[in-house]
CSV table of C-alpha atoms and ligand atoms in Angstrom, one decimal:
chain,number,residue,atom,x,y,z
A,1,MET,CA,89.1,132.4,108.6
A,2,SER,CA,91.7,130.3,107.0
A,3,GLY,CA,94.5,132.8,106.9
A,4,LEU,CA,94.6,132.6,103.1
A,5,ASN,CA,93.4,135.7,101.2
A,6,ASN,CA,91.5,135.5,97.9
A,7,SER,CA,94.5,135.7,95.6
A,8,ASP,CA,96.2,132.9,97.6
A,9,PHE,CA,93.2,130.8,97.1
A,10,VAL,CA,92.9,131.4,93.4
A,11,ARG,CA,96.6,130.6,93.0
A,12,LEU,CA,96.1,127.4,95.0
A,13,LEU,CA,93.2,126.4,92.7
A,14,GLU,CA,95.4,127.0,89.7
A,15,ILE,CA,98.1,124.7,91.1
A,16,ILE,CA,95.6,122.0,91.8
A,17,ASP,CA,94.0,122.4,88.4
A,18,ARG,CA,97.4,122.1,86.7
A,19,THR,CA,98.5,119.1,88.9
A,20,GLU,CA,95.2,117.4,88.2
A,21,LYS,CA,95.5,117.9,84.5
A,22,GLU,CA,99.1,116.6,84.6
A,23,ARG,CA,97.9,113.6,86.6
A,24,ARG,CA,95.1,112.8,84.2
A,25,SER,CA,97.2,113.2,81.2
A,26,GLU,CA,99.7,110.8,82.8
A,27,THR,CA,97.1,108.3,83.7
A,28,ALA,CA,93.5,108.0,82.5
A,29,ASP,CA,93.9,109.7,79.1
A,30,HIS,CA,97.0,107.8,78.3
A,31,PHE,CA,95.3,104.7,79.5
A,32,LEU,CA,92.4,105.2,77.1
A,33,ARG,CA,94.7,106.2,74.3
A,34,SER,CA,97.0,103.2,74.8
A,35,VAL,CA,94.2,100.6,74.8
A,36,SER,CA,92.4,102.2,71.9
A,37,GLN,CA,95.3,102.0,69.5
A,38,ASP,CA,95.2,99.4,66.8
A,39,GLY,CA,97.7,96.9,68.1
A,40,TYR,CA,100.9,98.1,69.5
A,41,GLY,CA,103.0,98.6,66.4
A,42,ASP,CA,106.5,97.3,66.1
A,43,TYR,CA,107.6,96.4,69.6
A,44,ALA,CA,111.3,96.5,69.0
A,45,GLY,CA,112.6,100.0,69.5
A,46,SER,CA,109.2,101.7,69.5
A,47,TYR,CA,108.9,102.0,73.2
A,48,ASP,CA,110.5,104.5,75.6
A,49,ARG,CA,111.8,101.9,78.0
A,50,VAL,CA,112.1,98.2,78.6
A,51,VAL,CA,112.6,96.8,82.1
A,52,SER,CA,113.7,93.1,82.3
A,53,GLY,CA,113.7,90.7,85.2
A,54,LEU,CA,111.3,88.6,87.3
A,55,ILE,CA,108.0,90.4,86.9
A,56,PHE,CA,105.4,90.3,89.6
A,57,ALA,CA,102.6,90.6,87.1
A,58,GLY,CA,98.9,91.1,87.8
A,59,THR,CA,97.2,91.4,91.2
A,60,GLU,CA,97.6,87.8,92.5
A,61,PRO,CA,100.5,88.0,91.2
A,62,ASP,CA,102.0,85.7,88.5
A,63,LEU,CA,105.8,85.6,88.7
A,64,ILE,CA,107.2,85.5,85.1
A,65,TYR,CA,110.6,86.2,83.6
A,66,GLY,CA,110.5,88.7,80.8
A,67,ASN,CA,110.3,92.3,79.7
A,68,VAL,CA,107.9,95.2,80.6
A,69,TYR,CA,107.7,97.7,77.7
A,70,ILE,CA,106.7,101.2,78.7
A,71,GLU,CA,105.7,104.3,76.7
A,72,ASP,CA,104.6,107.6,78.1
A,73,ASP,CA,104.8,106.0,81.6
A,74,ILE,CA,102.1,103.4,80.6
A,75,ILE,CA,102.8,99.7,80.4
A,76,GLN,CA,102.3,98.7,76.8
A,77,GLU,CA,103.3,95.1,76.8
A,78,ILE,CA,104.5,92.3,79.2
A,79,GLU,CA,106.6,89.8,77.3
A,80,GLU,CA,107.1,86.4,78.9
A,81,LEU,CA,110.5,84.8,78.2
A,82,ASN,CA,112.4,81.8,79.4
A,83,SER,CA,114.6,82.7,82.3
A,84,SER,CA,117.7,81.8,80.3
A,85,GLN,CA,116.7,84.4,77.7
A,86,ILE,CA,117.2,87.4,80.0
A,87,LYS,CA,120.2,88.6,81.8
A,88,SER,CA,118.6,90.4,84.8
A,89,LYS,CA,117.0,88.3,87.5
A,90,ASN,CA,116.0,91.3,89.5
A,91,TRP,CA,112.5,91.5,90.8
A,92,ILE,CA,110.1,94.0,89.2
A,93,VAL,CA,107.4,94.7,91.6
A,94,PRO,CA,104.5,97.2,91.6
A,95,ARG,CA,105.0,100.1,94.0
A,96,PHE,CA,103.1,100.2,97.2
A,97,ILE,CA,99.8,102.0,97.9
A,98,ASN,CA,100.1,103.6,101.4
A,99,ALA,CA,96.4,103.9,102.3
A,100,HIS,CA,96.7,105.9,105.4
A,101,THR,CA,99.3,108.5,106.6
A,102,HIS,CA,99.6,111.7,108.6
A,103,ILE,CA,102.8,113.3,107.3
A,104,GLY,CA,102.1,116.7,109.0
A,105,ASP,CA,103.8,115.5,112.1
A,106,THR,CA,107.1,114.5,110.4
A,107,LEU,CA,109.0,116.9,112.7
A,108,LEU,CA,107.9,115.1,115.8
A,109,LYS,CA,109.8,111.8,115.3
A,110,ASP,CA,110.6,111.0,118.9
A,111,PRO,CA,107.5,111.9,121.0
A,112,PRO,CA,107.2,110.6,124.6
A,113,LEU,CA,105.0,107.5,124.4
A,114,GLY,CA,103.2,108.3,127.6
A,115,PRO,CA,104.0,108.7,131.3
A,116,GLU,CA,106.5,106.4,132.9
A,117,MET,CA,104.6,103.4,134.4
A,118,LYS,CA,107.8,101.9,135.9
A,119,PRO,CA,111.4,103.1,135.8
A,120,TYR,CA,111.9,101.0,132.6
A,121,ALA,CA,108.6,101.3,130.8
A,122,TYR,CA,106.0,103.8,129.6
A,123,LYS,CA,102.3,103.6,129.9
A,124,ARG,CA,101.0,104.1,126.3
A,125,ASP,CA,98.2,106.5,125.9
A,126,LEU,CA,96.6,107.2,122.5
A,127,ASP,CA,94.6,110.2,123.6
A,128,SER,CA,97.5,112.1,125.0
A,129,LEU,CA,99.4,111.6,121.8
A,130,VAL,CA,96.9,112.3,119.0
A,131,LYS,CA,93.4,113.1,120.2
A,132,PRO,CA,92.1,116.5,118.9
A,133,PRO,CA,92.3,119.2,120.0
A,134,ASN,CA,94.7,118.8,123.0
A,135,GLY,CA,96.7,115.8,122.2
A,136,LEU,CA,100.5,116.3,121.8
A,137,LYS,CA,100.3,116.1,118.0
A,138,HIS,CA,97.7,118.9,117.6
A,139,LYS,CA,99.6,121.2,120.0
A,140,PHE,CA,102.7,120.5,117.9
A,141,LEU,CA,101.0,121.1,114.6
A,142,ASN,CA,99.7,124.4,115.8
A,143,SER,CA,103.2,125.5,116.8
A,144,LEU,CA,104.7,124.8,113.3
A,145,SER,CA,105.3,127.6,110.9
A,146,THR,CA,104.0,127.2,107.3
A,147,ASP,CA,107.6,126.8,106.0
A,148,GLU,CA,108.4,124.1,108.6
A,149,ALA,CA,105.2,122.3,107.7
A,150,ILE,CA,106.0,122.4,104.0
A,151,SER,CA,109.6,121.4,104.2
A,152,SER,CA,109.0,118.6,106.7
A,153,MET,CA,106.2,117.1,104.6
A,154,GLU,CA,108.4,117.4,101.5
A,155,SER,CA,111.0,115.2,103.2
A,156,ALA,CA,108.4,112.6,104.1
A,157,ILE,CA,107.2,112.6,100.5
A,158,TRP,CA,110.8,112.0,99.4
A,159,GLU,CA,111.2,109.2,101.9
A,160,MET,CA,108.0,107.5,100.8
A,161,TYR,CA,109.1,107.7,97.2
A,162,GLN,CA,112.4,106.1,98.1
A,163,ASN,CA,110.6,103.4,100.1
A,164,GLY,CA,108.8,102.3,96.9
A,165,ILE,CA,105.4,104.0,97.5
A,166,SER,CA,103.5,105.3,94.5
A,167,VAL,CA,100.3,106.6,96.2
A,168,PHE,CA,99.8,107.9,99.7
A,169,ALA,CA,96.5,108.9,101.3
A,170,ASP,CA,97.0,111.6,103.9
A,171,PHE,CA,94.7,112.8,106.6
A,172,ARG,CA,95.7,116.4,106.5
A,173,GLU,CA,94.9,118.4,109.6
A,174,ARG,CA,94.6,122.2,109.8
A,175,GLY,CA,91.9,122.9,107.3
A,176,ILE,CA,92.7,124.8,104.0
A,177,GLU,CA,96.1,126.0,105.1
A,178,GLY,CA,97.1,122.4,106.0
A,179,THR,CA,95.9,121.0,102.6
A,180,ALA,CA,97.5,123.9,100.8
A,181,ALA,CA,100.8,123.2,102.5
A,182,LEU,CA,100.7,119.5,101.5
A,183,ILE,CA,100.0,120.5,97.9
A,184,GLU,CA,103.0,122.9,98.0
A,185,ALA,CA,105.2,120.2,99.6
A,186,HIS,CA,104.2,117.7,96.9
A,187,LYS,CA,105.0,120.2,94.2
A,188,ASN,CA,108.3,121.0,95.7
A,189,ALA,CA,109.3,117.4,96.1
A,190,GLY,CA,108.8,116.9,92.3
A,191,ARG,CA,108.7,113.2,92.6
A,192,ASP,CA,106.4,110.7,90.7
A,193,ILE,CA,104.2,109.9,93.8
A,194,HIS,CA,100.5,110.7,93.9
A,195,PRO,CA,98.9,112.1,97.0
A,196,VAL,CA,95.2,111.5,97.9
A,197,ILE,CA,94.5,114.3,100.3
A,198,PHE,CA,91.8,113.9,102.9
A,199,GLY,CA,91.4,117.4,104.3
A,200,ARG,CA,90.0,118.2,107.8
A,201,PRO,CA,88.0,121.3,108.5
A,202,THR,CA,89.3,123.3,111.4
A,203,LEU,CA,85.9,124.5,112.6
A,204,TYR,CA,84.0,121.3,112.7
A,205,SER,CA,84.3,120.6,116.5
A,206,LEU,CA,82.1,123.6,117.3
A,207,ASN,CA,78.6,123.1,118.5
A,208,ALA,CA,76.5,124.1,115.5
A,209,GLY,CA,73.3,124.7,117.5
A,210,SER,CA,74.9,127.3,119.7
A,211,ASP,CA,76.6,129.4,117.1
A,212,LEU,CA,75.0,129.8,113.7
A,213,THR,CA,77.5,132.4,112.5
A,214,SER,CA,80.4,130.0,113.1
A,215,SER,CA,78.4,127.3,111.5
A,216,HIS,CA,78.1,129.4,108.4
A,217,SER,CA,81.9,129.9,108.5
A,218,PHE,CA,82.2,126.1,108.9
A,219,LEU,CA,80.2,125.5,105.7
A,220,ASP,CA,82.3,128.0,103.8
A,221,GLU,CA,85.5,126.3,105.0
A,222,LEU,CA,84.1,122.8,104.1
A,223,ARG,CA,83.1,124.0,100.6
A,224,ASP,CA,86.6,125.5,100.0
A,225,LEU,CA,88.3,122.4,101.3
A,226,LEU,CA,86.3,120.1,99.1
A,227,GLU,CA,87.4,122.2,96.1
A,228,ILE,CA,91.1,121.6,96.8
A,229,ALA,CA,91.2,118.2,98.6
A,230,GLY,CA,90.4,114.7,97.3
A,231,GLY,CA,88.0,114.3,100.2
A,232,ILE,CA,87.5,114.7,103.9
A,233,GLY,CA,89.3,112.7,106.6
A,234,VAL,CA,87.3,112.7,109.9
A,235,SER,CA,89.3,112.1,113.1
A,236,GLY,CA,86.5,110.1,114.6
A,237,ALA,CA,82.7,110.1,115.0
A,238,ASN,CA,83.0,110.9,118.7
A,239,ASP,CA,85.1,114.0,118.1
A,240,VAL,CA,82.6,115.9,116.1
A,241,ASP,CA,79.1,117.3,116.7
A,242,GLU,CA,76.5,115.0,115.2
A,243,TYR,CA,74.9,117.7,113.0
A,244,ILE,CA,78.3,118.8,111.7
A,245,LEU,CA,79.3,115.3,111.0
A,246,ALA,CA,76.1,114.7,108.9
A,247,LYS,CA,76.8,117.9,107.0
A,248,VAL,CA,80.4,116.9,106.3
A,249,ALA,CA,79.2,113.5,105.0
A,250,SER,CA,76.4,114.8,102.8
A,251,LYS,CA,78.5,117.7,101.3
A,252,THR,CA,81.4,115.3,100.6
A,253,HIS,CA,79.2,112.8,98.9
A,254,SER,CA,77.3,115.4,96.9
A,255,LYS,CA,80.6,116.8,95.6
A,256,ARG,CA,81.6,113.2,94.7
A,257,LYS,CA,84.6,113.4,96.9
A,258,ARG,CA,85.8,110.7,99.3
A,259,LEU,CA,84.9,110.4,102.9
A,260,ALA,CA,87.3,108.6,105.2
A,261,ILE,CA,87.1,108.2,109.0
A,262,HIS,CA,89.1,106.7,111.9
A,263,ALA,CA,86.9,104.2,113.7
A,264,GLY,CA,87.2,101.6,116.5
A,265,GLU,CA,90.8,102.5,117.2
A,266,LYS,CA,90.6,102.7,121.0
A,267,ASP,CA,87.2,101.1,121.6
A,268,ARG,CA,84.0,100.2,119.7
A,269,SER,CA,82.0,103.3,120.6
A,270,ASP,CA,82.6,105.3,117.4
A,271,ILE,CA,82.2,102.4,114.9
A,272,GLU,CA,78.4,102.4,114.5
A,273,PRO,CA,78.1,106.2,113.9
A,274,ALA,CA,81.1,105.9,111.5
A,275,LEU,CA,79.4,103.1,109.5
A,276,ALA,CA,76.1,105.2,109.5
A,277,LEU,CA,77.9,107.9,107.4
A,278,ASP,CA,78.5,105.4,104.6
A,279,PRO,CA,82.2,106.3,104.3
A,280,ASP,CA,84.4,105.4,101.4
A,281,LEU,CA,87.2,104.2,103.7
A,282,LEU,CA,87.5,103.2,107.3
A,283,ILE,CA,90.8,103.5,109.2
A,284,HIS,CA,91.8,101.1,112.0
A,285,MET,CA,88.7,99.1,113.1
A,286,THR,CA,91.0,97.7,115.8
A,287,HIS,CA,88.1,96.8,118.1
A,288,ALA,CA,85.4,96.0,115.5
A,289,ASN,CA,83.3,92.9,116.1
A,290,GLU,CA,82.1,90.4,113.5
A,291,ALA,CA,78.7,92.1,112.9
A,292,GLU,CA,80.4,95.5,112.3
A,293,LEU,CA,82.9,93.9,109.9
A,294,LYS,CA,80.1,92.2,108.1
A,295,THR,CA,78.3,95.6,107.7
A,296,ALA,CA,81.6,97.0,106.3
A,297,ALA,CA,81.9,94.1,103.9
A,298,ASP,CA,78.2,94.2,102.8
A,299,SER,CA,78.5,97.9,102.2
A,300,GLU,CA,81.8,97.4,100.3
A,301,ILE,CA,83.7,99.8,102.6
A,302,PRO,CA,87.4,99.0,102.6
A,303,ILE,CA,89.4,99.1,105.8
A,304,ALA,CA,93.0,100.5,106.1
A,305,VAL,CA,94.8,98.7,108.9
A,306,CYS,CA,97.8,100.3,110.7
A,307,VAL,CA,99.2,97.5,112.8
A,308,ARG,CA,102.5,99.2,113.8
A,309,SER,CA,100.7,102.3,114.8
A,310,ASN,CA,98.3,100.3,116.9
A,311,LEU,CA,101.2,98.6,118.6
A,312,VAL,CA,102.9,101.9,119.4
A,313,THR,CA,99.8,103.5,120.9
A,314,GLY,CA,99.0,100.3,122.8
A,315,VAL,CA,95.4,100.0,121.6
A,316,GLY,CA,95.6,96.3,120.7
A,317,LEU,CA,95.8,94.5,117.4
A,318,PRO,CA,93.1,94.8,114.7
A,319,PRO,CA,91.2,91.6,113.8
A,320,VAL,CA,92.6,91.3,110.4
A,321,LEU,CA,91.7,87.6,109.9
A,322,ASN,CA,88.1,88.4,110.9
A,323,MET,CA,88.1,91.2,108.4
A,324,LEU,CA,89.3,88.8,105.7
A,325,ASP,CA,86.7,86.2,106.9
A,326,ALA,CA,83.9,88.7,106.5
A,327,GLY,CA,85.0,89.6,103.0
A,328,VAL,CA,86.3,93.1,103.7
A,329,SER,CA,88.8,94.5,101.2
A,330,VAL,CA,91.8,95.3,103.5
A,331,CYS,CA,94.5,97.7,102.7
A,332,ILE,CA,97.5,99.0,104.7
A,333,GLY,CA,98.6,102.4,106.1
A,334,THR,CA,101.7,103.5,108.0
A,335,ASP,CA,99.7,106.2,109.9
A,336,ASN,CA,101.5,109.1,111.7
A,337,VAL,CA,105.1,109.7,110.8
A,338,MET,CA,105.5,110.6,114.5
A,339,LEU,CA,104.7,107.0,115.4
A,340,ASN,CA,106.4,105.0,112.6
A,341,SER,CA,108.5,105.6,109.5
A,342,PRO,CA,106.4,105.5,106.3
A,343,ASP,CA,107.7,102.1,105.3
A,344,MET,CA,105.3,99.6,103.8
A,345,PHE,CA,108.0,96.8,103.9
A,346,GLU,CA,107.9,97.0,107.6
A,347,GLU,CA,104.1,96.8,107.7
A,348,LEU,CA,104.2,93.7,105.6
A,349,HIS,CA,106.8,92.1,107.9
A,350,PHE,CA,104.6,92.7,110.9
A,351,LEU,CA,101.4,91.6,109.3
A,352,SER,CA,103.0,88.4,108.1
A,353,LYS,CA,104.6,87.6,111.4
A,354,ILE,CA,101.6,88.5,113.6
A,355,TYR,CA,98.8,86.9,111.6
A,356,GLY,CA,100.4,84.4,109.3
A,357,ILE,CA,98.4,85.8,106.4
A,358,THR,CA,99.4,84.3,103.0
A,359,ASP,CA,101.9,86.1,100.9
A,360,THR,CA,99.5,86.5,98.0
A,361,VAL,CA,96.8,88.2,100.2
A,362,LEU,CA,99.4,90.5,101.8
A,363,PHE,CA,100.7,91.4,98.3
A,364,LYS,CA,97.2,92.5,97.3
A,365,MET,CA,96.6,94.4,100.6
A,366,ALA,CA,99.8,96.5,100.0
A,367,THR,CA,99.1,97.2,96.3
A,368,SER,CA,95.8,96.7,94.4
A,369,ASN,CA,93.5,96.7,97.3
A,370,GLY,CA,94.8,100.2,98.3
A,371,ALA,CA,94.5,101.4,94.7
A,372,ASP,CA,90.9,100.3,94.6
A,373,ALA,CA,90.1,101.8,98.0
A,374,LEU,CA,91.4,105.2,96.9
A,375,GLY,CA,90.0,105.2,93.4
A,376,CYS,CA,93.5,105.0,91.9
A,377,ARG,CA,92.9,102.0,89.6
A,378,PHE,CA,95.4,103.5,87.1
A,379,THR,CA,98.1,101.9,89.3
A,380,GLY,CA,98.5,99.2,92.0
A,381,SER,CA,99.6,96.3,89.7
A,382,ILE,CA,101.8,95.5,86.7
A,383,GLU,CA,99.3,95.1,83.9
A,384,VAL,CA,99.1,96.4,80.3
A,385,GLY,CA,97.3,99.8,80.2
A,386,LYS,CA,98.3,100.7,83.8
A,387,LYS,CA,100.8,103.4,84.8
A,388,ALA,CA,104.3,102.0,85.1
A,389,ASP,CA,104.6,102.4,88.9
A,390,MET,CA,107.3,99.8,89.6
A,391,MET,CA,110.3,99.2,91.7
A,392,VAL,CA,113.3,97.0,90.8
A,393,LEU,CA,114.7,95.0,93.7
A,394,ASN,CA,118.2,93.6,93.8
A,395,ALA,CA,117.8,89.8,93.8
A,396,LYS,CA,121.5,89.5,94.6
A,397,SER,CA,121.5,91.7,97.7
A,398,LEU,CA,122.8,90.0,100.9
A,399,ASN,CA,119.2,90.2,102.2
A,400,LEU,CA,117.5,88.6,99.1
A,401,LYS,CA,120.1,86.2,97.6
A,402,HIS,CA,119.3,82.5,98.3
A,403,VAL,CA,115.5,83.3,98.4
A,404,LYS,CA,113.8,80.4,96.6
A,405,ASP,CA,110.2,81.8,96.7
A,406,PRO,CA,110.5,85.4,95.6
A,407,LEU,CA,106.9,86.3,96.6
A,408,ALA,CA,107.6,85.1,100.1
A,409,GLY,CA,111.0,86.8,100.1
A,410,PHE,CA,109.4,90.1,99.0
A,411,ILE,CA,106.6,90.0,101.6
A,412,ARG,CA,108.6,88.7,104.6
A,413,ARG,CA,112.1,89.9,104.1
A,414,ALA,CA,112.6,92.7,101.5
A,415,ARG,CA,113.5,96.1,102.6
A,416,ALA,CA,113.8,99.6,101.1
A,417,ASP,CA,117.6,99.2,100.8
A,418,ASP,CA,117.0,96.3,98.3
A,419,ILE,CA,115.5,98.8,95.9
A,420,LEU,CA,117.8,99.4,92.9
A,421,GLY,CA,115.6,101.8,91.2
A,422,ILE,CA,112.1,103.3,90.9
A,423,VAL,CA,110.4,103.1,87.4
B,1,ZN,ZN1,95.2,108.1,111.3
């Protein structure tokens, strides 16, 4: 069914088990240990690392000069000092949470955007680009060898790491093989960046009522996928048989995994059925009306917006201000690598310029809101007890020098090439 034999699958489960244990030992366990210690001992010299500069502390954030003390990758103490007491004025910022990606199409960086409408312009067409099963993306993914898939995703993971991203949530197509390839790519990259994988069954577009044997295969595939992935990422409620979709949702919930779904990207027709599934995360909601946004807010379902992607595919701009009005927790995704580079700085520039959203709210959208949405509360802000997922930005770069309001400078102007180092 999946092309993997039993021993491949056992080996894969071992990799996941090991990776999960490593992750937990780096995060939750250390978190508990660190906060349950009696005091923090002698500060001086007792920590692994100290990072000094202008710290973007907390979720709002508070900008303070001082030191961040780190041990076992956990922030042990944040010491506030007078600016004259520290040499470095570089900015210490939490790394980004990229709440929605598809890195499987990394090898398709220059797709045609659509048919030529005029000699000088294309007619953008979302469906011909990405709609399953016949959109360009899916044909391309089917043509990739496993090695090509793994090595290209490895390079996207590297790129995201260098762009200051600490967690990315990927909609991984191609069933168990696709998820297995991403796990392998992440292992090969060997970077301190955490994937949340939303796998996608290959067989779920079949008509369950007409083929019970295939339906049985589908349930096997779903069960195996839920073993190895963090959850299921559904391409859209209109793409999937209603019965199958209900099964996907109930099995995902009962396994305590996450259900995420694209909704309202091209029009409103798939929003209501998506909301009915009680997903953990909605993607896009570009055409959502106020009532639908209120339902999302009341049900505490976060929304990942992908503004640059929506611009490339020509579907319109998401009503981000209405989302905030309704009380939705909004986070940010860079979406398909084939459409945009996985660069959260660029997303922030666009969001700031298009909507005029305040710097503080945009900061939360790119960091702690994403961590909350993905269940990664071990990171997403610089706070004692959290994982030290930070980037240090060069306050003296040509781009950032003369900035008087560092939060505004970070949101509206900073770029990946301002990063001096990743902590
Ligand atoms: Zn997407």
